[in-house]
């Protein structure tokens, strides 16, 4: 049983997991706080994490107690920590001032309750979110290595080869913007707020001719597995410059759809190349953008072509940031006794990479 914390960006997230099972998943989202600024404001994020973290820890513990039918004397935390075996925390990549809040809280809990501390890379979390089992007791997904993982979030777009648990080889990554970031920027150019991915999905969903504007497919011809999305954003910018405001409004759904198609097809092209290069046809797709139903369908169709399989995070919990995915990674680290040797020295690594 592991209590995990993730404060890498704009969600204050605490979860309790038992193996791959999500026992409780508590979350305070700061989206409304940052929306008016069009993106995450670090100083606001830090303060909001500090103000909320204890409440979110308590909420996660309350949920554990009610699930396990345990009575509490004082706080839910006191009672919950009697059944928790370790504390895990995201130490990167992410916003330094935000990561610190979670790390400090995790150190405090580990010390006070004498539990081992486990440090987790947020991107490992997005990958392992695909292995989650939710409480409803759905049949256990079998884990069979090797896997190819595609991470598509607001900060990252990476293709990763996993030979076994907790071993990562980055095969390709974005050279500039991440896929989610590109969708966010496109939404902004079209006059919508942050986060833009869900807005683009909604606009595009009723469009029949999905690719009427034929935007470019960046890096399509290059032989490597890297991505690039900033040119795509520039292409949309110049296209909009040439259009009258009235015309843009009329075309907005088609513009959104064409942009989304260009991003997703780029993801598909490189993922297919990776399947061909490695011969691995079992896919894991994690990160905020995998909330998108079109993308899920495209990925399903891709693996079908190769008689492979694809796992996504359980939709209702885990496509965006959360701490349950950190707990699932921590479970495998616990089994290998990969604890932080000197907990007091654990520091945030804003540009942490998978290795
Ligand atoms: O993983 P995540 O919650 O945070 C990061 O670690 O970055 O990903 C956030 C990203 C944002 O760019 C957001 O626009 C995108 O995920 N996103 C979506 C959808 N929901 C969130 N993109 C496309 N379709 C969606 N439905
Ligand atoms: Zn994330």
mmCIF file of C-alpha atoms and ligand atoms in Angstrom:
data_model
loop_
_atom_site.group_PDB
_atom_site.id
_atom_site.type_symbol
_atom_site.label_atom_id
_atom_site.label_comp_id
_atom_site.label_asym_id
_atom_site.label_seq_id
_atom_site.Cartn_x
_atom_site.Cartn_y
_atom_site.Cartn_z
ATOM 1 C CA UNK A 1 0.000 0.000 0.000
ATOM 2 C CA UNK A 2 1.598 3.235 -1.152
ATOM 3 C CA UNK A 3 0.687 6.879 -0.597
ATOM 4 C CA UNK A 4 1.829 8.986 -3.555
ATOM 5 C CA UNK A 5 2.037 12.678 -4.266
ATOM 6 C CA UNK A 6 2.375 14.554 -7.569
ATOM 7 C CA UNK A 7 2.571 18.345 -7.724
ATOM 8 C CA UNK A 8 4.581 18.637 -10.936
ATOM 9 C CA UNK A 9 2.286 21.121 -12.681
ATOM 10 C CA UNK A 10 -1.212 22.417 -11.992
ATOM 11 C CA UNK A 11 -2.811 19.494 -10.141
ATOM 12 C CA UNK A 12 -2.319 18.845 -6.452
ATOM 13 C CA UNK A 13 -2.639 15.079 -6.545
ATOM 14 C CA UNK A 14 -2.500 12.430 -3.822
ATOM 15 C CA UNK A 15 -3.402 8.775 -4.198
ATOM 16 C CA UNK A 16 -3.266 5.518 -2.336
ATOM 17 C CA UNK A 17 -2.643 2.416 -4.369
ATOM 18 C CA UNK A 18 -2.330 -1.244 -3.533
ATOM 19 C CA UNK A 19 -0.206 -2.910 -6.181
ATOM 20 C CA UNK A 20 -1.806 -1.773 -9.438
ATOM 21 C CA UNK A 21 -5.163 -1.119 -7.798
ATOM 22 C CA UNK A 22 -6.269 2.416 -7.224
ATOM 23 C CA UNK A 23 -7.741 2.564 -3.747
ATOM 24 C CA UNK A 24 -8.122 6.314 -3.609
ATOM 25 C CA UNK A 25 -7.337 9.108 -6.016
ATOM 26 C CA UNK A 26 -7.681 12.672 -4.745
ATOM 27 C CA UNK A 27 -7.093 15.686 -6.901
ATOM 28 C CA UNK A 28 -7.337 19.432 -6.704
ATOM 29 C CA UNK A 29 -7.099 21.010 -10.131
ATOM 30 C CA UNK A 30 -5.825 24.573 -10.533
ATOM 31 C CA UNK A 31 -7.087 24.891 -14.091
ATOM 32 C CA UNK A 32 -9.563 27.647 -13.244
ATOM 33 C CA UNK A 33 -6.834 29.577 -11.462
ATOM 34 C CA UNK A 34 -4.532 29.598 -14.507
ATOM 35 C CA UNK A 35 -7.154 29.764 -17.236
ATOM 36 C CA UNK A 36 -7.327 33.556 -17.283
ATOM 37 C CA UNK A 37 -3.542 33.748 -17.893
ATOM 38 C CA UNK A 38 -3.566 31.294 -20.792
ATOM 39 C CA UNK A 39 -1.115 28.912 -19.120
ATOM 40 C CA UNK A 40 0.375 27.891 -15.775
ATOM 41 C CA UNK A 41 1.723 30.776 -13.646
ATOM 42 C CA UNK A 42 4.501 29.278 -11.423
ATOM 43 C CA UNK A 43 4.039 31.528 -8.383
ATOM 44 C CA UNK A 44 0.275 30.944 -8.327
ATOM 45 C CA UNK A 45 0.784 27.202 -8.775
ATOM 46 C CA UNK A 46 3.204 27.031 -5.849
ATOM 47 C CA UNK A 47 0.870 28.876 -3.503
ATOM 48 C CA UNK A 48 -2.158 26.842 -4.526
ATOM 49 C CA UNK A 49 -0.236 23.578 -3.964
ATOM 50 C CA UNK A 50 0.846 24.784 -0.516
ATOM 51 C CA UNK A 51 -2.677 25.805 0.409
ATOM 52 C CA UNK A 52 -4.230 22.532 -0.714
ATOM 53 C CA UNK A 53 -1.745 19.762 -0.144
ATOM 54 C CA UNK A 54 -2.818 18.856 3.405
ATOM 55 C CA UNK A 55 -6.484 18.815 2.425
ATOM 56 C CA UNK A 56 -5.807 16.574 -0.543
ATOM 57 C CA UNK A 57 -3.688 14.186 1.579
ATOM 58 C CA UNK A 58 -6.507 14.021 4.115
ATOM 59 C CA UNK A 59 -9.081 13.392 1.393
ATOM 60 C CA UNK A 60 -7.042 10.522 -0.082
ATOM 61 C CA UNK A 61 -6.743 9.014 3.405
ATOM 62 C CA UNK A 62 -10.490 9.413 4.089
ATOM 63 C CA UNK A 63 -11.230 7.503 0.902
ATOM 64 C CA UNK A 64 -8.858 4.713 1.917
ATOM 65 C CA UNK A 65 -10.508 4.412 5.320
ATOM 66 C CA UNK A 66 -13.997 4.243 3.918
ATOM 67 C CA UNK A 67 -12.902 1.714 1.290
ATOM 68 C CA UNK A 68 -11.186 -0.501 3.866
ATOM 69 C CA UNK A 69 -13.857 0.182 6.508
ATOM 70 C CA UNK A 70 -11.233 1.392 8.987
ATOM 71 C CA UNK A 71 -12.318 3.673 11.850
ATOM 72 C CA UNK A 72 -10.317 6.797 12.611
ATOM 73 C CA UNK A 73 -9.512 8.256 16.017
ATOM 74 C CA UNK A 74 -7.920 11.586 15.222
ATOM 75 C CA UNK A 75 -7.190 12.444 11.613
ATOM 76 C CA UNK A 76 -7.674 10.180 8.627
ATOM 77 C CA UNK A 77 -3.955 10.557 7.953
ATOM 78 C CA UNK A 78 -2.969 9.072 11.324
ATOM 79 C CA UNK A 79 -5.179 6.047 10.763
ATOM 80 C CA UNK A 80 -4.266 5.601 7.103
ATOM 81 C CA UNK A 81 -0.523 5.664 7.712
ATOM 82 C CA UNK A 82 -0.879 2.540 9.851
ATOM 83 C CA UNK A 83 -1.699 0.566 6.704
ATOM 84 C CA UNK A 84 0.584 2.400 4.274
ATOM 85 C CA UNK A 85 3.953 0.761 3.505
ATOM 86 C CA UNK A 86 5.757 3.563 1.659
ATOM 87 C CA UNK A 87 5.499 7.157 0.487
ATOM 88 C CA UNK A 88 6.200 8.007 -3.166
ATOM 89 C CA UNK A 89 6.626 11.360 -4.846
ATOM 90 C CA UNK A 90 7.263 12.856 -8.276
ATOM 91 C CA UNK A 91 10.658 14.614 -8.277
ATOM 92 C CA UNK A 92 10.654 15.673 -11.965
ATOM 93 C CA UNK A 93 10.205 16.669 -14.692
ATOM 94 C CA UNK A 94 8.007 19.657 -13.966
ATOM 95 C CA UNK A 95 7.838 23.092 -12.495
ATOM 96 C CA UNK A 96 10.569 23.469 -9.820
ATOM 97 C CA UNK A 97 8.525 25.519 -7.359
ATOM 98 C CA UNK A 98 5.566 23.179 -7.736
ATOM 99 C CA UNK A 99 7.576 19.938 -7.429
ATOM 100 C CA UNK A 100 9.105 21.220 -4.190
ATOM 101 C CA UNK A 101 5.767 21.371 -2.423
ATOM 102 C CA UNK A 102 5.056 17.683 -3.051
ATOM 103 C CA UNK A 103 8.611 16.601 -2.256
ATOM 104 C CA UNK A 104 8.619 18.462 1.071
ATOM 105 C CA UNK A 105 5.301 16.915 2.058
ATOM 106 C CA UNK A 106 6.465 13.414 1.092
ATOM 107 C CA UNK A 107 9.681 13.786 3.096
ATOM 108 C CA UNK A 108 7.703 15.026 6.096
ATOM 109 C CA UNK A 109 5.292 12.064 5.981
ATOM 110 C CA UNK A 110 8.026 9.479 5.389
ATOM 111 C CA UNK A 111 10.000 10.800 8.349
ATOM 112 C CA UNK A 112 7.082 11.210 10.731
ATOM 113 C CA UNK A 113 5.620 7.769 10.050
ATOM 114 C CA UNK A 114 8.962 6.019 9.432
ATOM 115 C CA UNK A 115 8.178 4.821 5.898
ATOM 116 C CA UNK A 116 10.595 4.361 3.014
ATOM 117 C CA UNK A 117 10.526 7.118 0.387
ATOM 118 C CA UNK A 118 10.335 6.358 -3.339
ATOM 119 C CA UNK A 119 11.169 8.952 -6.006
ATOM 120 C CA UNK A 120 9.290 8.672 -9.302
ATOM 121 C CA UNK A 121 9.718 10.320 -12.706
ATOM 122 C CA UNK A 122 6.412 11.881 -13.791
ATOM 123 C CA UNK A 123 6.852 10.381 -17.277
ATOM 124 C CA UNK A 124 7.231 6.867 -15.864
ATOM 125 C CA UNK A 125 3.906 7.609 -14.226
ATOM 126 C CA UNK A 126 2.248 8.453 -17.529
ATOM 127 C CA UNK A 127 3.563 5.175 -18.978
ATOM 128 C CA UNK A 128 2.522 3.058 -15.981
ATOM 129 C CA UNK A 129 -0.938 4.653 -15.872
ATOM 130 C CA UNK A 130 -1.724 2.158 -18.654
ATOM 131 C CA UNK A 131 -1.234 -0.713 -16.180
ATOM 132 C CA UNK A 132 -3.708 0.665 -13.643
ATOM 133 C CA UNK A 133 -6.615 -1.384 -12.407
ATOM 134 C CA UNK A 134 -9.529 0.542 -11.050
ATOM 135 C CA UNK A 135 -11.494 -0.335 -8.007
ATOM 136 C CA UNK A 136 -14.437 -1.822 -9.831
ATOM 137 C CA UNK A 137 -12.352 -4.969 -10.187
ATOM 138 C CA UNK A 138 -12.096 -5.225 -13.957
ATOM 139 C CA UNK A 139 -10.106 -8.232 -15.148
ATOM 140 C CA UNK A 140 -6.394 -7.810 -14.656
ATOM 141 C CA UNK A 141 -4.563 -6.606 -17.707
ATOM 142 C CA UNK A 142 -1.666 -8.933 -18.363
ATOM 143 C CA UNK A 143 1.694 -7.196 -18.491
ATOM 144 C CA UNK A 144 3.959 -8.622 -21.178
ATOM 145 C CA UNK A 145 7.201 -6.908 -22.076
ATOM 146 C CA UNK A 146 8.610 -5.526 -24.315
ATOM 147 C CA UNK A 147 6.423 -2.468 -24.918
ATOM 148 C CA UNK A 148 6.580 0.662 -26.987
ATOM 149 C CA UNK A 149 5.275 3.632 -25.042
ATOM 150 C CA UNK A 150 4.050 6.883 -26.517
ATOM 151 C CA UNK A 151 3.824 9.748 -24.044
ATOM 152 C CA UNK A 152 1.651 12.616 -25.238
ATOM 153 C CA UNK A 153 1.215 15.330 -22.652
ATOM 154 C CA UNK A 154 1.343 19.092 -22.386
ATOM 155 C CA UNK A 155 5.083 19.066 -21.819
ATOM 156 C CA UNK A 156 6.297 15.898 -23.550
ATOM 157 C CA UNK A 157 6.019 13.839 -26.687
ATOM 158 C CA UNK A 158 8.244 10.774 -26.502
ATOM 159 C CA UNK A 159 8.483 7.306 -27.962
ATOM 160 C CA UNK A 160 10.046 4.953 -25.447
ATOM 161 C CA UNK A 161 11.141 1.324 -25.611
ATOM 162 C CA UNK A 162 10.610 -0.735 -22.461
ATOM 163 C CA UNK A 163 12.527 -3.982 -22.409
ATOM 164 C CA UNK A 164 11.323 -4.706 -18.894
ATOM 165 C CA UNK A 165 9.923 -2.970 -15.829
ATOM 166 C CA UNK A 166 11.524 0.394 -15.055
ATOM 167 C CA UNK A 167 13.963 0.362 -17.988
ATOM 168 C CA UNK A 168 13.477 3.057 -20.584
ATOM 169 C CA UNK A 169 15.166 3.802 -23.879
ATOM 170 C CA UNK A 170 14.016 7.010 -25.555
ATOM 171 C CA UNK A 171 13.637 6.257 -29.272
ATOM 172 C CA UNK A 172 12.320 9.639 -30.321
ATOM 173 C CA UNK A 173 11.061 12.877 -28.853
ATOM 174 C CA UNK A 174 9.836 16.268 -29.890
ATOM 175 C CA UNK A 175 12.441 18.750 -31.036
ATOM 176 C CA UNK A 176 10.259 21.712 -30.077
ATOM 177 C CA UNK A 177 6.633 21.822 -28.884
ATOM 178 C CA UNK A 178 4.870 18.843 -27.328
ATOM 179 C CA UNK A 179 1.696 17.492 -28.953
ATOM 180 C CA UNK A 180 -0.528 18.835 -26.147
ATOM 181 C CA UNK A 181 1.276 22.159 -26.238
ATOM 182 C CA UNK A 182 0.660 22.396 -29.997
ATOM 183 C CA UNK A 183 -3.060 21.779 -29.465
ATOM 184 C CA UNK A 184 -3.086 24.377 -26.676
ATOM 185 C CA UNK A 185 -1.395 26.949 -28.935
ATOM 186 C CA UNK A 186 -3.718 26.210 -31.850
ATOM 187 C CA UNK A 187 -6.739 26.700 -29.604
ATOM 188 C CA UNK A 188 -5.287 30.027 -28.490
ATOM 189 C CA UNK A 189 -4.772 31.136 -32.119
ATOM 190 C CA UNK A 190 -8.409 30.250 -32.752
ATOM 191 C CA UNK A 191 -9.434 32.407 -29.796
ATOM 192 C CA UNK A 192 -10.024 29.772 -27.097
ATOM 193 C CA UNK A 193 -8.610 29.331 -23.600
ATOM 194 C CA UNK A 194 -6.326 26.864 -21.824
ATOM 195 C CA UNK A 195 -6.220 23.879 -21.938
ATOM 196 C CA UNK A 196 -6.856 23.781 -25.652
ATOM 197 C CA UNK A 197 -6.790 20.023 -26.325
ATOM 198 C CA UNK A 198 -10.337 19.337 -25.120
ATOM 199 C CA UNK A 199 -11.640 22.425 -26.967
ATOM 200 C CA UNK A 200 -10.066 21.289 -30.230
ATOM 201 C CA UNK A 201 -11.510 17.804 -29.717
ATOM 202 C CA UNK A 202 -14.982 19.215 -29.147
ATOM 203 C CA UNK A 203 -14.821 21.527 -32.157
ATOM 204 C CA UNK A 204 -13.503 18.762 -34.391
ATOM 205 C CA UNK A 205 -15.938 16.098 -33.270
ATOM 206 C CA UNK A 206 -18.838 17.101 -35.526
ATOM 207 C CA UNK A 207 -16.722 17.675 -38.642
ATOM 208 C CA UNK A 208 -17.169 15.204 -41.498
ATOM 209 C CA UNK A 209 -14.384 16.222 -43.852
ATOM 210 C CA UNK A 210 -11.751 16.007 -41.134
ATOM 211 C CA UNK A 211 -8.766 17.325 -43.031
ATOM 212 C CA UNK A 212 -10.138 20.030 -45.326
ATOM 213 C CA UNK A 213 -7.221 22.446 -44.786
ATOM 214 C CA UNK A 214 -4.420 19.969 -45.443
ATOM 215 C CA UNK A 215 -1.878 21.356 -42.963
ATOM 216 C CA UNK A 216 1.687 19.958 -43.208
ATOM 217 C CA UNK A 217 2.843 16.720 -41.511
ATOM 218 C CA UNK A 218 6.109 17.835 -39.916
ATOM 219 C CA UNK A 219 9.040 15.360 -39.934
ATOM 220 C CA UNK A 220 7.013 12.910 -41.993
ATOM 221 C CA UNK A 221 9.857 12.120 -44.367
ATOM 222 C CA UNK A 222 12.716 12.088 -41.870
ATOM 223 C CA UNK A 223 13.893 8.625 -41.025
ATOM 224 C CA UNK A 224 14.296 9.144 -37.287
ATOM 225 C CA UNK A 225 11.562 8.874 -34.669
ATOM 226 C CA UNK A 226 11.590 12.502 -33.537
ATOM 227 C CA UNK A 227 8.631 14.848 -33.682
ATOM 228 C CA UNK A 228 8.280 18.552 -34.394
ATOM 229 C CA UNK A 229 5.107 20.568 -33.983
ATOM 230 C CA UNK A 230 6.138 24.201 -33.947
ATOM 231 C CA UNK A 231 6.087 24.504 -37.766
ATOM 232 C CA UNK A 232 2.534 23.252 -37.742
ATOM 233 C CA UNK A 233 1.517 26.029 -35.396
ATOM 234 C CA UNK A 234 3.255 28.554 -37.685
ATOM 235 C CA UNK A 235 1.407 27.105 -40.690
ATOM 236 C CA UNK A 236 -1.903 27.627 -38.900
ATOM 237 C CA UNK A 237 -0.858 31.154 -37.950
ATOM 238 C CA UNK A 238 -0.154 32.124 -41.572
ATOM 239 C CA UNK A 239 -3.323 30.459 -42.771
ATOM 240 C CA UNK A 240 -5.342 32.519 -40.272
ATOM 241 C CA UNK A 241 -3.526 35.705 -41.323
ATOM 242 C CA UNK A 242 -4.839 35.215 -44.830
ATOM 243 C CA UNK A 243 -8.440 34.726 -43.729
ATOM 244 C CA UNK A 244 -11.098 37.306 -42.844
ATOM 245 C CA UNK A 245 -12.378 37.128 -39.258
ATOM 246 C CA UNK A 246 -15.823 36.166 -40.529
ATOM 247 C CA UNK A 247 -14.362 33.348 -42.564
ATOM 248 C CA UNK A 248 -12.342 32.066 -39.584
ATOM 249 C CA UNK A 249 -15.481 31.939 -37.453
ATOM 250 C CA UNK A 250 -17.305 30.057 -40.178
ATOM 251 C CA UNK A 251 -14.442 27.625 -40.624
ATOM 252 C CA UNK A 252 -13.406 27.272 -36.982
ATOM 253 C CA UNK A 253 -14.487 23.642 -36.613
ATOM 254 C CA UNK A 254 -12.734 22.654 -39.823
ATOM 255 C CA UNK A 255 -9.593 24.516 -38.814
ATOM 256 C CA UNK A 256 -9.557 22.780 -35.439
ATOM 257 C CA UNK A 257 -10.147 19.417 -37.034
ATOM 258 C CA UNK A 258 -7.430 19.870 -39.667
ATOM 259 C CA UNK A 259 -4.939 20.870 -36.979
ATOM 260 C CA UNK A 260 -5.855 17.902 -34.817
ATOM 261 C CA UNK A 261 -5.500 15.563 -37.799
ATOM 262 C CA UNK A 262 -2.040 16.930 -38.574
ATOM 263 C CA UNK A 263 -0.884 16.407 -34.966
ATOM 264 C CA UNK A 264 -2.360 12.921 -34.683
ATOM 265 C CA UNK A 265 -1.146 11.743 -38.070
ATOM 266 C CA UNK A 266 2.378 12.843 -37.147
ATOM 267 C CA UNK A 267 2.078 10.762 -33.973
ATOM 268 C CA UNK A 268 0.803 7.804 -35.971
ATOM 269 C CA UNK A 269 3.506 7.979 -38.623
ATOM 270 C CA UNK A 270 6.313 7.887 -36.056
ATOM 271 C CA UNK A 271 4.665 5.261 -33.879
ATOM 272 C CA UNK A 272 4.249 3.021 -36.905
ATOM 273 C CA UNK A 273 7.906 3.582 -37.819
ATOM 274 C CA UNK A 274 8.845 2.582 -34.281
ATOM 275 C CA UNK A 275 6.782 -0.615 -34.543
ATOM 276 C CA UNK A 276 8.553 -1.480 -37.785
ATOM 277 C CA UNK A 277 12.012 -0.638 -36.423
ATOM 278 C CA UNK A 278 11.685 -2.557 -33.176
ATOM 279 C CA UNK A 279 9.213 -5.284 -34.115
ATOM 280 C CA UNK A 280 7.352 -4.485 -30.886
ATOM 281 C CA UNK A 281 3.608 -4.263 -31.448
ATOM 282 C CA UNK A 282 2.358 -3.843 -27.912
ATOM 283 C CA UNK A 283 1.723 -0.166 -27.242
ATOM 284 C CA UNK A 284 1.188 1.923 -24.128
ATOM 285 C CA UNK A 285 -0.176 5.412 -24.733
ATOM 286 C CA UNK A 286 -0.245 7.804 -21.775
ATOM 287 C CA UNK A 287 -0.407 11.543 -21.040
ATOM 288 C CA UNK A 288 -3.129 14.158 -21.109
ATOM 289 C CA UNK A 289 -3.711 14.026 -24.865
ATOM 290 C CA UNK A 290 -4.770 10.376 -24.695
ATOM 291 C CA UNK A 291 -8.052 11.620 -23.225
ATOM 292 C CA UNK A 292 -8.862 12.324 -26.884
ATOM 293 C CA UNK A 293 -11.203 9.694 -28.327
ATOM 294 C CA UNK A 294 -10.023 10.229 -31.905
ATOM 295 C CA UNK A 295 -6.453 9.545 -30.907
ATOM 296 C CA UNK A 296 -7.483 6.393 -29.067
ATOM 297 C CA UNK A 297 -9.350 5.168 -32.128
ATOM 298 C CA UNK A 298 -6.406 5.896 -34.412
ATOM 299 C CA UNK A 299 -4.056 4.013 -32.101
ATOM 300 C CA UNK A 300 -6.431 1.054 -31.925
ATOM 301 C CA UNK A 301 -6.588 0.951 -35.715
ATOM 302 C CA UNK A 302 -2.794 1.125 -35.963
ATOM 303 C CA UNK A 303 -2.104 -1.868 -33.716
ATOM 304 C CA UNK A 304 -4.871 -3.829 -35.385
ATOM 305 C CA UNK A 305 -2.915 -3.590 -38.626
ATOM 306 C CA UNK A 306 -0.010 -5.372 -36.916
ATOM 307 C CA UNK A 307 -2.114 -7.740 -34.854
ATOM 308 C CA UNK A 308 -0.817 -6.014 -31.746
ATOM 309 C CA UNK A 309 -2.468 -4.453 -28.724
ATOM 310 C CA UNK A 310 -2.684 -1.064 -27.101
ATOM 311 C CA UNK A 311 -3.288 -0.136 -23.473
ATOM 312 C CA UNK A 312 -4.579 3.249 -22.327
ATOM 313 C CA UNK A 313 -5.072 4.614 -18.829
ATOM 314 C CA UNK A 314 -8.570 3.940 -17.425
ATOM 315 C CA UNK A 315 -10.444 6.902 -18.791
ATOM 316 C CA UNK A 316 -12.298 8.135 -15.734
ATOM 317 C CA UNK A 317 -9.166 8.371 -13.619
ATOM 318 C CA UNK A 318 -5.944 8.740 -15.302
ATOM 319 C CA UNK A 319 -5.459 10.356 -18.643
ATOM 320 C CA UNK A 320 -4.436 13.674 -17.100
ATOM 321 C CA UNK A 321 -2.072 14.261 -14.222
ATOM 322 C CA UNK A 322 -2.745 12.289 -11.058
ATOM 323 C CA UNK A 323 -0.836 10.565 -8.282
ATOM 324 C CA UNK A 324 -2.233 7.053 -8.721
ATOM 325 C CA UNK A 325 0.067 6.543 -11.719
ATOM 326 C CA UNK A 326 3.012 7.498 -9.479
ATOM 327 C CA UNK A 327 1.881 4.874 -6.980
ATOM 328 C CA UNK A 328 1.797 2.169 -9.643
ATOM 329 C CA UNK A 329 5.415 2.877 -10.625
ATOM 330 C CA UNK A 330 6.317 2.984 -6.932
ATOM 331 C CA UNK A 331 4.848 -0.490 -6.463
ATOM 332 C CA UNK A 332 7.430 -1.935 -8.883
ATOM 333 C CA UNK A 333 10.209 0.157 -7.328
ATOM 334 C CA UNK A 334 9.164 -1.123 -3.910
ATOM 335 C CA UNK A 335 9.470 -4.713 -5.133
ATOM 336 C CA UNK A 336 13.013 -3.951 -6.267
ATOM 337 C CA UNK A 337 13.702 -2.029 -3.042
ATOM 338 C CA UNK A 338 14.525 1.095 -5.018
ATOM 339 C CA UNK A 339 14.154 3.536 -2.127
ATOM 340 C CA UNK A 340 15.669 6.991 -1.791
ATOM 341 C CA UNK A 341 18.769 6.264 0.288
ATOM 342 C CA UNK A 342 18.901 9.591 2.094
ATOM 343 C CA UNK A 343 15.345 10.929 2.026
ATOM 344 C CA UNK A 344 16.319 14.384 3.312
ATOM 345 C CA UNK A 345 18.490 14.908 0.213
ATOM 346 C CA UNK A 346 15.821 14.164 -2.410
ATOM 347 C CA UNK A 347 15.702 17.225 -4.649
ATOM 348 C CA UNK A 348 13.492 18.263 -7.564
ATOM 349 C CA UNK A 349 14.901 17.768 -11.070
ATOM 350 C CA UNK A 350 12.815 20.000 -13.372
ATOM 351 C CA UNK A 351 14.331 18.508 -16.533
ATOM 352 C CA UNK A 352 14.519 14.903 -15.372
ATOM 353 C CA UNK A 353 14.734 12.407 -18.260
ATOM 354 C CA UNK A 354 13.807 8.765 -18.559
ATOM 355 C CA UNK A 355 16.717 6.362 -18.499
HETATM 356 O O1 LIG B 1 -0.521 14.982 -18.917
HETATM 357 P P1 LIG B 1 -1.146 16.300 -18.760
HETATM 358 O O2 LIG B 1 -2.406 16.422 -17.962
HETATM 359 O O3 LIG B 1 -0.119 17.310 -18.143
HETATM 360 C C1 LIG B 1 1.225 17.287 -18.481
HETATM 361 O O4 LIG B 1 1.986 16.504 -17.863
HETATM 362 O O5 LIG B 1 1.583 18.043 -19.410
HETATM 363 O O6 LIG B 1 -1.400 16.868 -20.237
HETATM 364 C C2 LIG B 1 -2.017 18.100 -20.477
HETATM 365 C C3 LIG B 1 -2.242 18.245 -21.954
HETATM 366 C C4 LIG B 1 -2.686 19.650 -22.361
HETATM 367 O O7 LIG B 1 -1.889 20.093 -23.440
HETATM 368 C C5 LIG B 1 -4.132 19.439 -22.808
HETATM 369 O O8 LIG B 1 -4.548 20.339 -23.819
HETATM 370 C C6 LIG B 1 -4.091 18.027 -23.325
HETATM 371 O O9 LIG B 1 -3.270 17.344 -22.413
HETATM 372 N N1 LIG B 1 -5.423 17.407 -23.376
HETATM 373 C C7 LIG B 1 -6.026 16.997 -24.506
HETATM 374 C C8 LIG B 1 -7.323 16.530 -24.134
HETATM 375 N N2 LIG B 1 -7.439 16.678 -22.785
HETATM 376 C C9 LIG B 1 -6.267 17.210 -22.337
HETATM 377 N N3 LIG B 1 -5.604 16.989 -25.775
HETATM 378 C C10 LIG B 1 -6.453 16.516 -26.711
HETATM 379 N N4 LIG B 1 -7.699 16.063 -26.441
HETATM 380 C C11 LIG B 1 -8.184 16.061 -25.189
HETATM 381 N N5 LIG B 1 -9.403 15.613 -24.928
HETATM 382 ZN ZN1 LIG B 2 1.604 14.866 -16.990
#
